[in-house]
Amino acid sequence: MVLEMRKEGSISMLCSNPAPNYTLLSPFMPFLWCQERFSIFIATKLVNCYANLGDFSFSRYTFDHISNKDVYTWNSMVSTYVHSGRFHEAVDCFYQFLLTSGLLPDFYTFPPVLKACRNLFDGKKIHCLVLKLGFEWDVFVAASLLHMYCRFGQAGVARKLFDDMPIRDRGSWTALISGYCQSGNAAEALAVLHEMRLEGVNMDPVTIASILPVCAQLDDTVSGMLIHLYVIKHGLEFDLVVSNNLINMYAKFGIPGHALRVFDKMVVRDIISWNSIIAAYEQNNDPIPAHGFFNKMLRFGIQPDSLTLVRLTSTVAQLNDRQSSRSVHGFIMRRGWLMEDIVIGNAVVDMYAKLDVLGYARAVFEGLPIKDVISWNTLITGYAQKGHASEAIQVYQMMEEYTEIMPNQWTWVSILPAYSHVGALREGMKIHGQVIKDRLHLDVFVGTCLVDMYGKCGRLDDAISLFYQMPRRTSVPWNAIIYCHGIHGYGDKALKLFREMLDEGVKPDHITFVSLLSACSHSGLVSEGQWCFHMMQEECGIKPHSKHYGCMVDLFGRAGRLKMAYDFIINMPIRPDSSVWGALLGACQIHGNIELGAYASDQLFELDSENVGYYALMSNMYANVGKWKRAEKVRSLARDRGLKTTPGWSTIVVNNKVEVFFTRNQTHPKCDEIYHELRILTGKMKTLGYVPEYSFVLQDVEDDDDEKEHILSSHSERLAKMIGSVFLYSDWRQAAKVGTFPRWIDFDVLFQSCTKLHLVNHLHALLVVSGKIQSIFISTKLVNRYANLGDISFSRYTFDHISNKNVYTWNSMVSAYVRSGRFQEAIDCFYQFLLTSGLLPDFYTFPPVLKACRNLFDGKNIHCLVLKLGFEWDVFVAASLLHMYCRFGLACVARKIFDDMPFRDRGSWNAMISGYCQSGNAAEALDVLHEMRLEGVNMDPVTIASILPVCAQLDDTVSGMLIHLYAIKHGLEFDLFVSNNLINMYSKFGVPGHALRVFDKMVVRDIVSWNSIISAYEQNNDPIHAYGFFNEMQRFGVQPDSLTLVSLASIVAQLNDHQSSRSVHGFIMRRGWLMEDVVIGNAVVDMYAKLGVLGSACAVFEGLPVKDVISWNTLITGYAQNGHASEAIEVYRTMEECTEIIPNQGTWVSILPAYSHVGALRQGMKIHGRVIKDRLYLDVFVGTCLVDMYGKCGRLDEAMSLFYQMPRRNSVPWNAIISCHGVHGNGDKALKLFGEMLDEGVKPDHITFVSLLSACSHSGLVNEGQWCFHMMQEECGIKPHLKHYGCMVDLFGRAGELEMAYNFIINMPIRPDSSVWGALLGACRIHGNIELGAYASDKLFELDSKNVGYYVLMSNMYANVGKWKGVEKVRSLARDRGLKKTPGWSTIEVNNKVEVFYTGNQTHPKCEEIYNELRILTAKMKTVGYVPDYSFVLQDVEDDEKEHILTSHSERLAIAYAIISTPPKSPIRIFKNLRTRANADSIKNRILLHWSLRLHMYKYYSLKLALQMLM
């Protein structure tokens, strides 16, 4: 037994040897088969051992001879196939396992088999099996599923699997990150990394190796360096895989120095490390160090692999080292790699092409055993880049014959420049069609080549149109379009495009400035060119290259400033190369400066002696002035050096074929016909006055005019140029002869000069007389000019008189209506266009007409037409659709359109953000902004101005400040629009100081800026500063507008300045704004209401010509907040009679407190029903008002139920429910709710603690109240207000701790106001402390001498103890000050009507019945022992009179009325404005007695007992 264990142990150790070999394994084979053939474990290890040694036949043989295979055995065989890359066999083995073994796979089975899947069909089947067996939550299986789906481009499915995982370990996160990388979703991969870090999961080497290529792909240097710092901090920089990826990342960032530092610190380097550092320098155009590292690698004994050779070929090409190219080629041939590896073959072709050894490149290409699309692309690019466009086109045509080769993105990038070079526009347009078919027209490289082709072929309109449809986030397309305008002499347009480029946040590169300087040069814009050169260095930090210096020399030279050009060269900080001297030589040739040209040519013959062009240019200069000997000398010098002049050629596309003509061409099949036609045309031209210009003949043929004429005629382009000139001249002369138009009139200039309507009328007359009005283009410009000056009628008149309108004309008329705000006419015009014109709209038609839509029906009709015509992917049309749907509240439809857009420019993102803002979806707007930034789209002023209100709405201070930082970083903080929105945002955040800093930094301020800063302080309850800014605004001479007056009215109300309110009202009246603007009218009503001048508020309201729902809400709120609940209810009922006024959220918030005040529960419940119908019950403000109403009416269960249904993210609803429990004396419940509030993360405010302290006070919870007061200051950081101090005094006073209450007042850090002393006086009244009460009343009579309540309270205290002289003294003091006691009243709701009863009321229609019922009840109660308590009669009268006074109290009258007016067992709810008697009890089933400060509720279930206790 011991022997067997030793044998098994030795065998296991042998098979698990990390480097087993046959020499060790062979002697054990017979022993294994004889002794241990039935051990599955040993046999399986043997399978693995064979596989590790590469013998899969023996591995499979061993596997097949295991009779009783278990799951581990099958897993080992599948894994063996996967490790060896034999994926198809692995999947077959897995299916064999399922079909024949009778076993079920375990969670070790699925990771290798999922890795082996080569098609999605197998992957989905295996996924189904995973789900069936319940292994989907295993982290390894789930990670393998993520990899599998991402490998097939199903990143969305992978993300869903990831999100559904209950546990996500580091491997799962890494799997999703690498999956996103594989599927090309770099931004999403980085977002997943951020999520991973937020969840506290650390990165390991695999994660880092996955994410570093993402940073490189996004060019996110910051994230890449932060990850590098993480690597160093966690000691991962010595991991080989991590280091290799860091080198590659820094190479992509263009900083090979950083890559070298990583390489130097590596302890272990493999072939990948060397390849990476070589590639780092090779990719960044620094071939010398790259070649040096290759040699160093060989010295270290590292053998190059195929990737090394690919980098080496590129390095050799960059070094222009033709000798080394042969060595590299030979090295590759000797190892047979050229025949085995297509990648190396393509690299060699590319190397020879870049070295301009195109014969060798073609030979290697022909010798490749397999040619893929990259092979063809490489050869086409080689020919095209070296100026052999015809050969490039020929290779492309050969490629088309191979049906198995499918052209890709880079094929078009290769061939389009060739078609541009020969002017083959028609063929290029065919490519354009193929590009659209392949959906590559939005690819930045393909699109740029198309723009370049159209531009070079003179189709600038098509180039511009295509340019604005493609992504423009990098400088590549901008460089192309600027260059195209430059070569056509449109320098101004090129500069305008450059400014657009800067506005869109695209950073220019050195090529941009080459294109820009060239454009200025060709347009003679010297000053602008100098500005660009200065800007390139000073603002963009780009060091000028030789090409930039050459452009500057060309700029000065073309403008005739040859001395300036020469001085510029002499003062250059670097040695001028051939491009610089060549520019000077070309300028000398234009302006005929032989001496300077000769000097320049001498420099060129030294620097670039192989360029025949310079010899030809100098010889032509000599020939122009007749210096034939010098011309011949230069030509002979070129001949001696073996140089030949490149022949001039011209191309033309005929019958889809590019025909090439050289000067004096005699080889064309139709040569005789061509020259015969030339002679005929020359003769005809001479009859029209054509005289040959022999100065263009730069050959010494003396006076032989026939020879000179023959030479001129045989120029490849000469004939076309002369025919064009002659016929153009002939047409112009004929037009001038018949007086069609004066030749000196420039109508474009006239249009620009007509800035007044009468001038446009004169221009219109001139156009009619000259006949130019017949031009559709001119007529349409006139339509636009009238519209721009506001005369739509003349614009329409001109439009109607255009007989043959085109789409552009109709578009202009529709746009004119939209710009003038006449939207219905715009829609009518659009429908007229569709019905009568016979034309189809284009993508310019839809943006204005969608903006004009005033109803969703029209919008949907137009959307259908957009879909029908296929314009839904145009970015401008799509953005207009987004705006339209969001305007009608259909943000979800807009989002679907946005998500389906194949390309989204900044305008599309802005449209989606502002659309969400319009529809009130603030959080979604911020999400769209985050998506936009992840996709690398920069924000512009419009984006920032759209998103800042969103941050304010969400109270997202962090996002708001980050956007402010972005604005500062990108120089947008001085934009007026942005600054105004920043002020508004900080105002909403409650930090007007930040708003003021923005305001102070503004260079330009408009009325909006002043309104914003005034509103910032007004909204944050700082009316003094707000009023100061209003005065400062007037000092600056800025006239207030309607919005200024709205803020000013609120300021005056906050200041409680009755005098200024009249001034503001008068100011508004004098300007007539009250009658014109309902907003201002509402503001004045609100101002008077807040000042308590309700008569004036009502008068202004009645005088408003138009009243909207806000007008009604304002007046209702004014009455309700000033304690006039009945009047508020009356106004609301009047409002309900106006059927055109629809109540809104503000209406319910206004009227519900009024119903609460009078206890009209039934009416409040009706409002609740309306709220549910209007779907506003979840609105936090409406819901809070409903909670407050139910709570004050004693329906706490309903209040609680409603409270838990509504959003509770802020303190407003919490304050309401806590207050409701407080007034009912449920202090413990209020404290419990406060605890829930803190648990839900809601931050309490000062109102919360007022409600809480009041609840503790009414419940006698002194210790708890003190704890709340302490917590408010220490934990919540809320500084106590006077209301808090008042509540604390009330807390101590009600509990009988009068001395403590007094000491608390004495030790207050701020001066106590009337609310504090009033609380002490009330406590003294309860506990009968006359002395302290008198002291408190003295303080109150000083602080608030107009409040009659304090006099009444003190006189009642004296009356309670029979001090009638004291009573009289206090009451006479009140009378002397003109004060009258507020009469006590009670209300009760009966039959949906609120009845009001005053003490001693004799005016009610049922007065006699009420008093009769009271007498009966009093008599019955006396029979059961009731004795009236006369201590509540605070008057010095007899007992009979006292009893009558008790009986006529308002709440008793209300109870008696309820008894005679309601059926038995009905609840009775009575509301009082003053405190009720202590012995006022309930009758029937339930009676509620409520007053403004406190509410008592008594329940009795015995009618007899209730009758006994009544009164």
mmCIF file with all atom_site columns, N, CA, C and O in Angstrom, residues 12 19 169 193 247 269 312 344 454 483 603 767 862 975 1020 1184 1360 1379:
data_model
loop_
_atom_site.group_PDB
_atom_site.id
_atom_site.type_symbol
_atom_site.label_atom_id
_atom_site.label_alt_id
_atom_site.label_comp_id
_atom_site.label_asym_id
_atom_site.label_entity_id
_atom_site.label_seq_id
_atom_site.pdbx_PDB_ins_code
_atom_site.Cartn_x
_atom_site.Cartn_y
_atom_site.Cartn_z
_atom_site.occupancy
_atom_site.B_iso_or_equiv
_atom_site.pdbx_formal_charge
_atom_site.auth_seq_id
_atom_site.auth_comp_id
_atom_site.auth_asym_id
_atom_site.auth_atom_id
_atom_site.pdbx_PDB_model_num
ATOM 1  N N  . SER A 1 12   ? 2.448   11.410  -10.335 1.00 0.00 ? 12   SER A N  1
ATOM 2  C CA . SER A 1 12   ? 1.780   12.721  -10.339 1.00 0.00 ? 12   SER A CA 1
ATOM 3  C C  . SER A 1 12   ? 2.801   13.831  -10.445 1.00 0.00 ? 12   SER A C  1
ATOM 4  O O  . SER A 1 12   ? 2.613   14.796  -11.175 1.00 0.00 ? 12   SER A O  1
ATOM 5  N N  . ALA A 1 19   ? 8.013   21.370  -17.161 1.00 0.00 ? 19   ALA A N  1
ATOM 6  C CA . ALA A 1 19   ? 8.593   21.196  -18.498 1.00 0.00 ? 19   ALA A CA 1
ATOM 7  C C  . ALA A 1 19   ? 8.826   19.714  -18.753 1.00 0.00 ? 19   ALA A C  1
ATOM 8  O O  . ALA A 1 19   ? 9.944   19.235  -18.839 1.00 0.00 ? 19   ALA A O  1
ATOM 9  N N  . ASP A 1 169  ? -16.792 40.216  -9.394  1.00 0.00 ? 169  ASP A N  1
ATOM 10 C CA . ASP A 1 169  ? -15.423 40.311  -8.902  1.00 0.00 ? 169  ASP A CA 1
ATOM 11 C C  . ASP A 1 169  ? -14.580 41.085  -9.912  1.00 0.00 ? 169  ASP A C  1
ATOM 12 O O  . ASP A 1 169  ? -15.076 41.546  -10.941 1.00 0.00 ? 169  ASP A O  1
ATOM 13 N N  . LEU A 1 193  ? -14.708 51.440  -16.108 1.00 0.00 ? 193  LEU A N  1
ATOM 14 C CA . LEU A 1 193  ? -13.596 51.542  -15.150 1.00 0.00 ? 193  LEU A CA 1
ATOM 15 C C  . LEU A 1 193  ? -13.954 52.483  -14.008 1.00 0.00 ? 193  LEU A C  1
ATOM 16 O O  . LEU A 1 193  ? -13.688 52.199  -12.837 1.00 0.00 ? 193  LEU A O  1
ATOM 17 N N  . ILE A 1 247  ? 4.124   51.412  -22.516 1.00 0.00 ? 247  ILE A N  1
ATOM 18 C CA . ILE A 1 247  ? 4.958   51.879  -23.638 1.00 0.00 ? 247  ILE A CA 1
ATOM 19 C C  . ILE A 1 247  ? 4.081   52.159  -24.854 1.00 0.00 ? 247  ILE A C  1
ATOM 20 O O  . ILE A 1 247  ? 4.198   53.210  -25.506 1.00 0.00 ? 247  ILE A O  1
ATOM 21 N N  . ARG A 1 269  ? 12.515  42.069  -19.987 1.00 0.00 ? 269  ARG A N  1
ATOM 22 C CA . ARG A 1 269  ? 11.953  42.517  -21.262 1.00 0.00 ? 269  ARG A CA 1
ATOM 23 C C  . ARG A 1 269  ? 11.828  41.321  -22.189 1.00 0.00 ? 269  ARG A C  1
ATOM 24 O O  . ARG A 1 269  ? 12.733  40.510  -22.288 1.00 0.00 ? 269  ARG A O  1
ATOM 25 N N  . LEU A 1 312  ? 10.559  47.678  -38.685 1.00 0.00 ? 312  LEU A N  1
ATOM 26 C CA . LEU A 1 312  ? 11.847  48.002  -39.290 1.00 0.00 ? 312  LEU A CA 1
ATOM 27 C C  . LEU A 1 312  ? 11.681  48.524  -40.715 1.00 0.00 ? 312  LEU A C  1
ATOM 28 O O  . LEU A 1 312  ? 12.366  49.468  -41.121 1.00 0.00 ? 312  LEU A O  1
ATOM 29 N N  . ILE A 1 344  ? 3.886   40.933  -43.422 1.00 0.00 ? 344  ILE A N  1
ATOM 30 C CA . ILE A 1 344  ? 5.264   41.322  -43.757 1.00 0.00 ? 344  ILE A CA 1
ATOM 31 C C  . ILE A 1 344  ? 5.362   41.683  -45.231 1.00 0.00 ? 344  ILE A C  1
ATOM 32 O O  . ILE A 1 344  ? 6.039   42.654  -45.607 1.00 0.00 ? 344  ILE A O  1
ATOM 33 N N  . TYR A 1 454  ? -13.871 66.966  -54.281 1.00 0.00 ? 454  TYR A N  1
ATOM 34 C CA . TYR A 1 454  ? -14.823 67.943  -54.816 1.00 0.00 ? 454  TYR A CA 1
ATOM 35 C C  . TYR A 1 454  ? -14.202 69.336  -54.861 1.00 0.00 ? 454  TYR A C  1
ATOM 36 O O  . TYR A 1 454  ? -14.417 70.094  -55.813 1.00 0.00 ? 454  TYR A O  1
ATOM 37 N N  . TYR A 1 483  ? -7.997  74.319  -47.203 1.00 0.00 ? 483  TYR A N  1
ATOM 38 C CA . TYR A 1 483  ? -7.050  74.222  -48.324 1.00 0.00 ? 483  TYR A CA 1
ATOM 39 C C  . TYR A 1 483  ? -7.764  74.371  -49.667 1.00 0.00 ? 483  TYR A C  1
ATOM 40 O O  . TYR A 1 483  ? -7.279  75.068  -50.573 1.00 0.00 ? 483  TYR A O  1
ATOM 41 N N  . GLN A 1 603  ? 21.018  78.910  -54.702 1.00 0.00 ? 603  GLN A N  1
ATOM 42 C CA . GLN A 1 603  ? 20.789  78.210  -53.432 1.00 0.00 ? 603  GLN A CA 1
ATOM 43 C C  . GLN A 1 603  ? 20.073  76.877  -53.660 1.00 0.00 ? 603  GLN A C  1
ATOM 44 O O  . GLN A 1 603  ? 20.398  75.867  -53.033 1.00 0.00 ? 603  GLN A O  1
ATOM 45 N N  . LEU A 1 767  ? -33.159 96.455  -60.425 1.00 0.00 ? 767  LEU A N  1
ATOM 46 C CA . LEU A 1 767  ? -33.137 95.066  -60.883 1.00 0.00 ? 767  LEU A CA 1
ATOM 47 C C  . LEU A 1 767  ? -34.194 94.824  -61.952 1.00 0.00 ? 767  LEU A C  1
ATOM 48 O O  . LEU A 1 767  ? -33.956 94.086  -62.922 1.00 0.00 ? 767  LEU A O  1
ATOM 49 N N  . ILE A 1 862  ? -45.191 66.484  -41.055 1.00 0.00 ? 862  ILE A N  1
ATOM 50 C CA . ILE A 1 862  ? -43.903 66.882  -41.654 1.00 0.00 ? 862  ILE A CA 1
ATOM 51 C C  . ILE A 1 862  ? -42.853 65.811  -41.376 1.00 0.00 ? 862  ILE A C  1
ATOM 52 O O  . ILE A 1 862  ? -42.009 65.529  -42.225 1.00 0.00 ? 862  ILE A O  1
ATOM 53 N N  . ASP A 1 975  ? -18.289 85.127  -22.511 1.00 0.00 ? 975  ASP A N  1
ATOM 54 C CA . ASP A 1 975  ? -19.450 85.134  -23.400 1.00 0.00 ? 975  ASP A CA 1
ATOM 55 C C  . ASP A 1 975  ? -20.662 85.656  -22.615 1.00 0.00 ? 975  ASP A C  1
ATOM 56 O O  . ASP A 1 975  ? -20.954 85.177  -21.512 1.00 0.00 ? 975  ASP A O  1
ATOM 57 N N  . ASN A 1 1020 ? -32.842 85.515  -2.974  1.00 0.00 ? 1020 ASN A N  1
ATOM 58 C CA . ASN A 1 1020 ? -32.183 84.993  -1.780  1.00 0.00 ? 1020 ASN A CA 1
ATOM 59 C C  . ASN A 1 1020 ? -32.411 85.879  -0.554  1.00 0.00 ? 1020 ASN A C  1
ATOM 60 O O  . ASN A 1 1020 ? -31.589 85.910  0.369   1.00 0.00 ? 1020 ASN A O  1
ATOM 61 N N  . THR A 1 1184 ? -47.814 68.399  -0.216  1.00 0.00 ? 1184 THR A N  1
ATOM 62 C CA . THR A 1 1184 ? -47.564 68.942  1.121   1.00 0.00 ? 1184 THR A CA 1
ATOM 63 C C  . THR A 1 1184 ? -48.774 69.722  1.616   1.00 0.00 ? 1184 THR A C  1
ATOM 64 O O  . THR A 1 1184 ? -49.166 69.626  2.796   1.00 0.00 ? 1184 THR A O  1
ATOM 65 N N  . ASN A 1 1360 ? -58.695 86.952  35.890  1.00 0.00 ? 1360 ASN A N  1
ATOM 66 C CA . ASN A 1 1360 ? -58.741 85.632  36.528  1.00 0.00 ? 1360 ASN A CA 1
ATOM 67 C C  . ASN A 1 1360 ? -58.546 85.695  38.036  1.00 0.00 ? 1360 ASN A C  1
ATOM 68 O O  . ASN A 1 1360 ? -59.080 84.864  38.770  1.00 0.00 ? 1360 ASN A O  1
ATOM 69 N N  . LEU A 1 1379 ? -56.691 100.393 19.547  1.00 0.00 ? 1379 LEU A N  1
ATOM 70 C CA . LEU A 1 1379 ? -56.715 98.964  19.255  1.00 0.00 ? 1379 LEU A CA 1
ATOM 71 C C  . LEU A 1 1379 ? -58.056 98.370  19.640  1.00 0.00 ? 1379 LEU A C  1
ATOM 72 O O  . LEU A 1 1379 ? -58.664 98.761  20.632  1.00 0.00 ? 1379 LEU A O  1
#
